[in-house]
């Protein structure tokens, strides 16, 4: 799996103490992105998924995993493997994506749908510099939503937390 890095104990990428995987490679190239170093699909480093999972599970105080980027859904299979282990360990899964929920649910890629179904909260949509706000919780621009994925699948449309 190609990643930009990991953070063992984050308190800013979702609720609680979170293990964060910053995936490498992003097709969105949002102006003003706070992680532009993650855009290059050949940047970052290769790391075995098993090593990431081992590190994720090494801290018993971790509440969840956050998959951020870059764009996690361009490495959906590897991210789904991490999310599945996290869910089985009782951890929550948050995913930050430049794609919207509506774009992801029509994907023909089964790995994209698997990762989406393993996600508790999807922070969706591209970062829009003109809609940037420092007062928003867990996101950078007003167009981005906190989507409750389980409720969204039940309702057949995006259900937001706020």
PDB file of C-alpha atoms in Angstrom:
ATOM      1  CA  UNK A   1       0.000   0.000   0.000  1.00  0.00           C
ATOM      2  CA  UNK A   2       1.345   3.450  -0.898  1.00  0.00           C
ATOM      3  CA  UNK A   3       1.027   5.899   1.997  1.00  0.00           C
ATOM      4  CA  UNK A   4       2.172   9.387   2.899  1.00  0.00           C
ATOM      5  CA  UNK A   5       2.357   8.419   6.560  1.00  0.00           C
ATOM      6  CA  UNK A   6       0.528   7.382   9.694  1.00  0.00           C
ATOM      7  CA  UNK A   7      -0.264   9.037  13.010  1.00  0.00           C
ATOM      8  CA  UNK A   8      -0.612   6.778  16.035  1.00  0.00           C
ATOM      9  CA  UNK A   9      -2.617   9.070  18.334  1.00  0.00           C
ATOM     10  CA  UNK A  10      -4.639  11.784  16.607  1.00  0.00           C
ATOM     11  CA  UNK A  11      -7.426  13.759  18.254  1.00  0.00           C
ATOM     12  CA  UNK A  12      -8.214  15.963  15.236  1.00  0.00           C
ATOM     13  CA  UNK A  13      -9.246  13.414  12.571  1.00  0.00           C
ATOM     14  CA  UNK A  14     -12.490  12.228  14.153  1.00  0.00           C
ATOM     15  CA  UNK A  15     -13.717  11.594  17.696  1.00  0.00           C
ATOM     16  CA  UNK A  16     -11.594   9.950  20.353  1.00  0.00           C
ATOM     17  CA  UNK A  17      -8.042   8.723  19.994  1.00  0.00           C
ATOM     18  CA  UNK A  18      -7.537   7.690  16.386  1.00  0.00           C
ATOM     19  CA  UNK A  19      -4.952   5.901  14.291  1.00  0.00           C
ATOM     20  CA  UNK A  20      -4.703   7.777  10.989  1.00  0.00           C
ATOM     21  CA  UNK A  21      -3.488   6.470   7.662  1.00  0.00           C
ATOM     22  CA  UNK A  22      -2.683   9.175   5.107  1.00  0.00           C
ATOM     23  CA  UNK A  23      -2.919   7.409   1.760  1.00  0.00           C
ATOM     24  CA  UNK A  24      -0.741   8.549  -1.122  1.00  0.00           C
ATOM     25  CA  UNK A  25      -2.185   9.708  -4.436  1.00  0.00           C
ATOM     26  CA  UNK A  26      -5.136  11.985  -5.046  1.00  0.00           C
ATOM     27  CA  UNK A  27      -6.877  12.752  -8.354  1.00  0.00           C
ATOM     28  CA  UNK A  28      -8.786  15.734  -6.947  1.00  0.00           C
ATOM     29  CA  UNK A  29      -5.886  18.233  -6.481  1.00  0.00           C
ATOM     30  CA  UNK A  30      -8.133  20.607  -4.510  1.00  0.00           C
ATOM     31  CA  UNK A  31      -6.650  24.133  -4.393  1.00  0.00           C
ATOM     32  CA  UNK A  32      -5.782  24.936  -0.785  1.00  0.00           C
ATOM     33  CA  UNK A  33      -5.591  21.265   0.259  1.00  0.00           C
ATOM     34  CA  UNK A  34      -3.728  20.945   3.573  1.00  0.00           C
ATOM     35  CA  UNK A  35      -2.019  17.729   2.408  1.00  0.00           C
ATOM     36  CA  UNK A  36      -0.719  18.574  -1.109  1.00  0.00           C
ATOM     37  CA  UNK A  37       2.291  16.308  -0.578  1.00  0.00           C
ATOM     38  CA  UNK A  38      -0.127  13.361  -0.783  1.00  0.00           C
ATOM     39  CA  UNK A  39      -1.296  14.149  -4.346  1.00  0.00           C
ATOM     40  CA  UNK A  40       1.540  12.466  -6.282  1.00  0.00           C
ATOM     41  CA  UNK A  41       0.508   8.829  -6.884  1.00  0.00           C
ATOM     42  CA  UNK A  42       4.150   7.706  -6.926  1.00  0.00           C
ATOM     43  CA  UNK A  43       5.185   9.755  -3.878  1.00  0.00           C
ATOM     44  CA  UNK A  44       5.192   8.557  -0.293  1.00  0.00           C
ATOM     45  CA  UNK A  45       6.345   5.072   0.584  1.00  0.00           C
ATOM     46  CA  UNK A  46       5.190   1.503   0.065  1.00  0.00           C
ATOM     47  CA  UNK A  47       4.209  -0.261   3.255  1.00  0.00           C
ATOM     48  CA  UNK A  48       2.647  -3.698   3.749  1.00  0.00           C
ATOM     49  CA  UNK A  49      -0.996  -3.554   4.858  1.00  0.00           C
ATOM     50  CA  UNK A  50      -0.194  -6.121   7.542  1.00  0.00           C
ATOM     51  CA  UNK A  51       2.382  -3.768   9.095  1.00  0.00           C
ATOM     52  CA  UNK A  52      -0.161  -0.943   9.184  1.00  0.00           C
ATOM     53  CA  UNK A  53      -2.733  -3.220  10.799  1.00  0.00           C
ATOM     54  CA  UNK A  54      -0.190  -4.420  13.389  1.00  0.00           C
ATOM     55  CA  UNK A  55       0.603  -0.806  14.288  1.00  0.00           C
ATOM     56  CA  UNK A  56      -3.110   0.086  14.411  1.00  0.00           C
ATOM     57  CA  UNK A  57      -3.837  -2.702  16.880  1.00  0.00           C
ATOM     58  CA  UNK A  58      -0.747  -2.048  19.022  1.00  0.00           C
ATOM     59  CA  UNK A  59      -2.375   0.679  21.112  1.00  0.00           C
ATOM     60  CA  UNK A  60      -5.245  -0.529  23.323  1.00  0.00           C
ATOM     61  CA  UNK A  61      -6.382   3.077  23.865  1.00  0.00           C
ATOM     62  CA  UNK A  62      -7.237   3.621  20.188  1.00  0.00           C
ATOM     63  CA  UNK A  63     -10.938   4.351  19.557  1.00  0.00           C
ATOM     64  CA  UNK A  64     -10.864   4.157  15.791  1.00  0.00           C
ATOM     65  CA  UNK A  65      -9.068   4.411  12.500  1.00  0.00           C
ATOM     66  CA  UNK A  66      -9.269   7.334  10.088  1.00  0.00           C
ATOM     67  CA  UNK A  67      -8.370   6.840   6.446  1.00  0.00           C
ATOM     68  CA  UNK A  68      -7.413  10.138   4.904  1.00  0.00           C
ATOM     69  CA  UNK A  69      -5.195  11.264   2.133  1.00  0.00           C
ATOM     70  CA  UNK A  70      -4.586  11.541  -0.548  1.00  0.00           C
ATOM     71  CA  UNK A  71      -7.723   9.787  -1.675  1.00  0.00           C
ATOM     72  CA  UNK A  72      -8.399   6.532   0.224  1.00  0.00           C
ATOM     73  CA  UNK A  73     -10.832   5.199  -2.383  1.00  0.00           C
ATOM     74  CA  UNK A  74      -8.129   4.922  -5.071  1.00  0.00           C
ATOM     75  CA  UNK A  75      -6.601   2.218  -2.825  1.00  0.00           C
ATOM     76  CA  UNK A  76      -9.964   0.884  -1.738  1.00  0.00           C
ATOM     77  CA  UNK A  77      -8.919  -2.765  -1.455  1.00  0.00           C
ATOM     78  CA  UNK A  78      -6.062  -2.071   0.952  1.00  0.00           C
ATOM     79  CA  UNK A  79      -8.120   0.470   2.894  1.00  0.00           C
ATOM     80  CA  UNK A  80     -11.008  -2.013   3.143  1.00  0.00           C
ATOM     81  CA  UNK A  81      -8.628  -4.611   4.595  1.00  0.00           C
ATOM     82  CA  UNK A  82      -7.603  -2.140   7.308  1.00  0.00           C
ATOM     83  CA  UNK A  83     -11.207  -1.076   7.926  1.00  0.00           C
ATOM     84  CA  UNK A  84     -12.385  -4.685   8.219  1.00  0.00           C
ATOM     85  CA  UNK A  85      -9.790  -5.494  10.876  1.00  0.00           C
ATOM     86  CA  UNK A  86     -10.643  -2.291  12.719  1.00  0.00           C
ATOM     87  CA  UNK A  87     -14.377  -3.078  12.711  1.00  0.00           C
ATOM     88  CA  UNK A  88     -13.707  -6.633  13.941  1.00  0.00           C
ATOM     89  CA  UNK A  89     -11.651  -5.132  16.786  1.00  0.00           C
ATOM     90  CA  UNK A  90     -14.569  -2.904  17.797  1.00  0.00           C
ATOM     91  CA  UNK A  91     -13.063   0.300  16.425  1.00  0.00           C
ATOM     92  CA  UNK A  92     -14.880   2.980  14.452  1.00  0.00           C
ATOM     93  CA  UNK A  93     -13.907   3.812  10.882  1.00  0.00           C
ATOM     94  CA  UNK A  94     -13.894   7.327   9.431  1.00  0.00           C
ATOM     95  CA  UNK A  95     -12.903   8.027   5.846  1.00  0.00           C
ATOM     96  CA  UNK A  96     -12.088  11.401   4.301  1.00  0.00           C
ATOM     97  CA  UNK A  97     -12.783  11.469   0.556  1.00  0.00           C
ATOM     98  CA  UNK A  98     -12.988  14.018  -2.217  1.00  0.00           C
ATOM     99  CA  UNK A  99     -15.767  11.883  -3.703  1.00  0.00           C
ATOM    100  CA  UNK A 100     -19.337  12.287  -2.485  1.00  0.00           C
ATOM    101  CA  UNK A 101     -21.431   9.484  -1.049  1.00  0.00           C
ATOM    102  CA  UNK A 102     -23.604   9.610  -4.182  1.00  0.00           C
ATOM    103  CA  UNK A 103     -20.541   9.146  -6.427  1.00  0.00           C
ATOM    104  CA  UNK A 104     -19.189   6.265  -4.365  1.00  0.00           C
ATOM    105  CA  UNK A 105     -22.389   4.181  -4.154  1.00  0.00           C
ATOM    106  CA  UNK A 106     -22.569   3.917  -7.965  1.00  0.00           C
ATOM    107  CA  UNK A 107     -18.973   2.775  -8.322  1.00  0.00           C
ATOM    108  CA  UNK A 108     -18.587  -0.459 -10.322  1.00  0.00           C
ATOM    109  CA  UNK A 109     -15.533  -1.340  -8.182  1.00  0.00           C
ATOM    110  CA  UNK A 110     -16.549  -3.869  -5.486  1.00  0.00           C
ATOM    111  CA  UNK A 111     -13.608  -2.754  -3.312  1.00  0.00           C
ATOM    112  CA  UNK A 112     -15.000   0.808  -3.232  1.00  0.00           C
ATOM    113  CA  UNK A 113     -18.384  -0.471  -2.084  1.00  0.00           C
ATOM    114  CA  UNK A 114     -16.769  -2.767   0.489  1.00  0.00           C
ATOM    115  CA  UNK A 115     -14.783   0.111   1.987  1.00  0.00           C
ATOM    116  CA  UNK A 116     -17.875   2.315   1.987  1.00  0.00           C
ATOM    117  CA  UNK A 117     -19.936  -0.344   3.808  1.00  0.00           C
ATOM    118  CA  UNK A 118     -17.193  -0.702   6.443  1.00  0.00           C
ATOM    119  CA  UNK A 119     -17.171   3.073   7.017  1.00  0.00           C
ATOM    120  CA  UNK A 120     -19.044   4.594   9.956  1.00  0.00           C
ATOM    121  CA  UNK A 121     -18.597   8.221   8.945  1.00  0.00           C
ATOM    122  CA  UNK A 122     -17.646   9.502   5.517  1.00  0.00           C
ATOM    123  CA  UNK A 123     -16.361  13.067   5.366  1.00  0.00           C
ATOM    124  CA  UNK A 124     -17.210  13.597   1.720  1.00  0.00           C
ATOM    125  CA  UNK A 125     -16.683  16.026  -1.095  1.00  0.00           C
ATOM    126  CA  UNK A 126     -13.696  17.990  -2.312  1.00  0.00           C
ATOM    127  CA  UNK A 127     -12.153  20.779  -0.264  1.00  0.00           C
ATOM    128  CA  UNK A 128     -13.411  24.075  -1.745  1.00  0.00           C
ATOM    129  CA  UNK A 129     -11.148  26.949  -0.810  1.00  0.00           C
ATOM    130  CA  UNK A 130     -13.937  29.544  -1.305  1.00  0.00           C
ATOM    131  CA  UNK A 131     -16.008  27.645   1.297  1.00  0.00           C
ATOM    132  CA  UNK A 132     -13.196  27.172   3.786  1.00  0.00           C
ATOM    133  CA  UNK A 133     -14.202  27.620   7.411  1.00  0.00           C
ATOM    134  CA  UNK A 134     -12.134  27.226  10.549  1.00  0.00           C
ATOM    135  CA  UNK A 135     -15.295  26.851  12.665  1.00  0.00           C
ATOM    136  CA  UNK A 136     -16.406  23.526  11.160  1.00  0.00           C
ATOM    137  CA  UNK A 137     -15.851  20.376  13.152  1.00  0.00           C
ATOM    138  CA  UNK A 138     -13.889  17.571  11.436  1.00  0.00           C
ATOM    139  CA  UNK A 139     -13.823  19.195   7.960  1.00  0.00           C
ATOM    140  CA  UNK A 140     -12.346  22.131   6.115  1.00  0.00           C
ATOM    141  CA  UNK A 141     -15.035  23.548   3.823  1.00  0.00           C
ATOM    142  CA  UNK A 142     -18.777  24.075   4.088  1.00  0.00           C
ATOM    143  CA  UNK A 143     -19.631  21.797   1.150  1.00  0.00           C
ATOM    144  CA  UNK A 144     -18.099  18.784   2.910  1.00  0.00           C
ATOM    145  CA  UNK A 145     -20.520  16.593   4.835  1.00  0.00           C
ATOM    146  CA  UNK A 146     -20.262  14.182   7.752  1.00  0.00           C
ATOM    147  CA  UNK A 147     -22.232  11.261   6.320  1.00  0.00           C
ATOM    148  CA  UNK A 148     -23.551   8.507   8.601  1.00  0.00           C
ATOM    149  CA  UNK A 149     -22.930   5.681   6.161  1.00  0.00           C
ATOM    150  CA  UNK A 150     -25.024   2.986   7.871  1.00  0.00           C
ATOM    151  CA  UNK A 151     -28.082   5.250   8.052  1.00  0.00           C
ATOM    152  CA  UNK A 152     -27.453   6.411   4.489  1.00  0.00           C
ATOM    153  CA  UNK A 153     -27.553   2.849   3.127  1.00  0.00           C
ATOM    154  CA  UNK A 154     -30.776   2.229   5.099  1.00  0.00           C
ATOM    155  CA  UNK A 155     -32.377   5.462   3.846  1.00  0.00           C
ATOM    156  CA  UNK A 156     -31.136   5.169   0.268  1.00  0.00           C
ATOM    157  CA  UNK A 157     -29.709   8.680   0.400  1.00  0.00           C
ATOM    158  CA  UNK A 158     -26.999  10.554   2.294  1.00  0.00           C
ATOM    159  CA  UNK A 159     -27.870  11.100   5.963  1.00  0.00           C
ATOM    160  CA  UNK A 160     -25.626  13.642   7.652  1.00  0.00           C
ATOM    161  CA  UNK A 161     -24.631  13.923  11.298  1.00  0.00           C
ATOM    162  CA  UNK A 162     -25.279  17.643  11.478  1.00  0.00           C
TER     163      UNK A 162
END
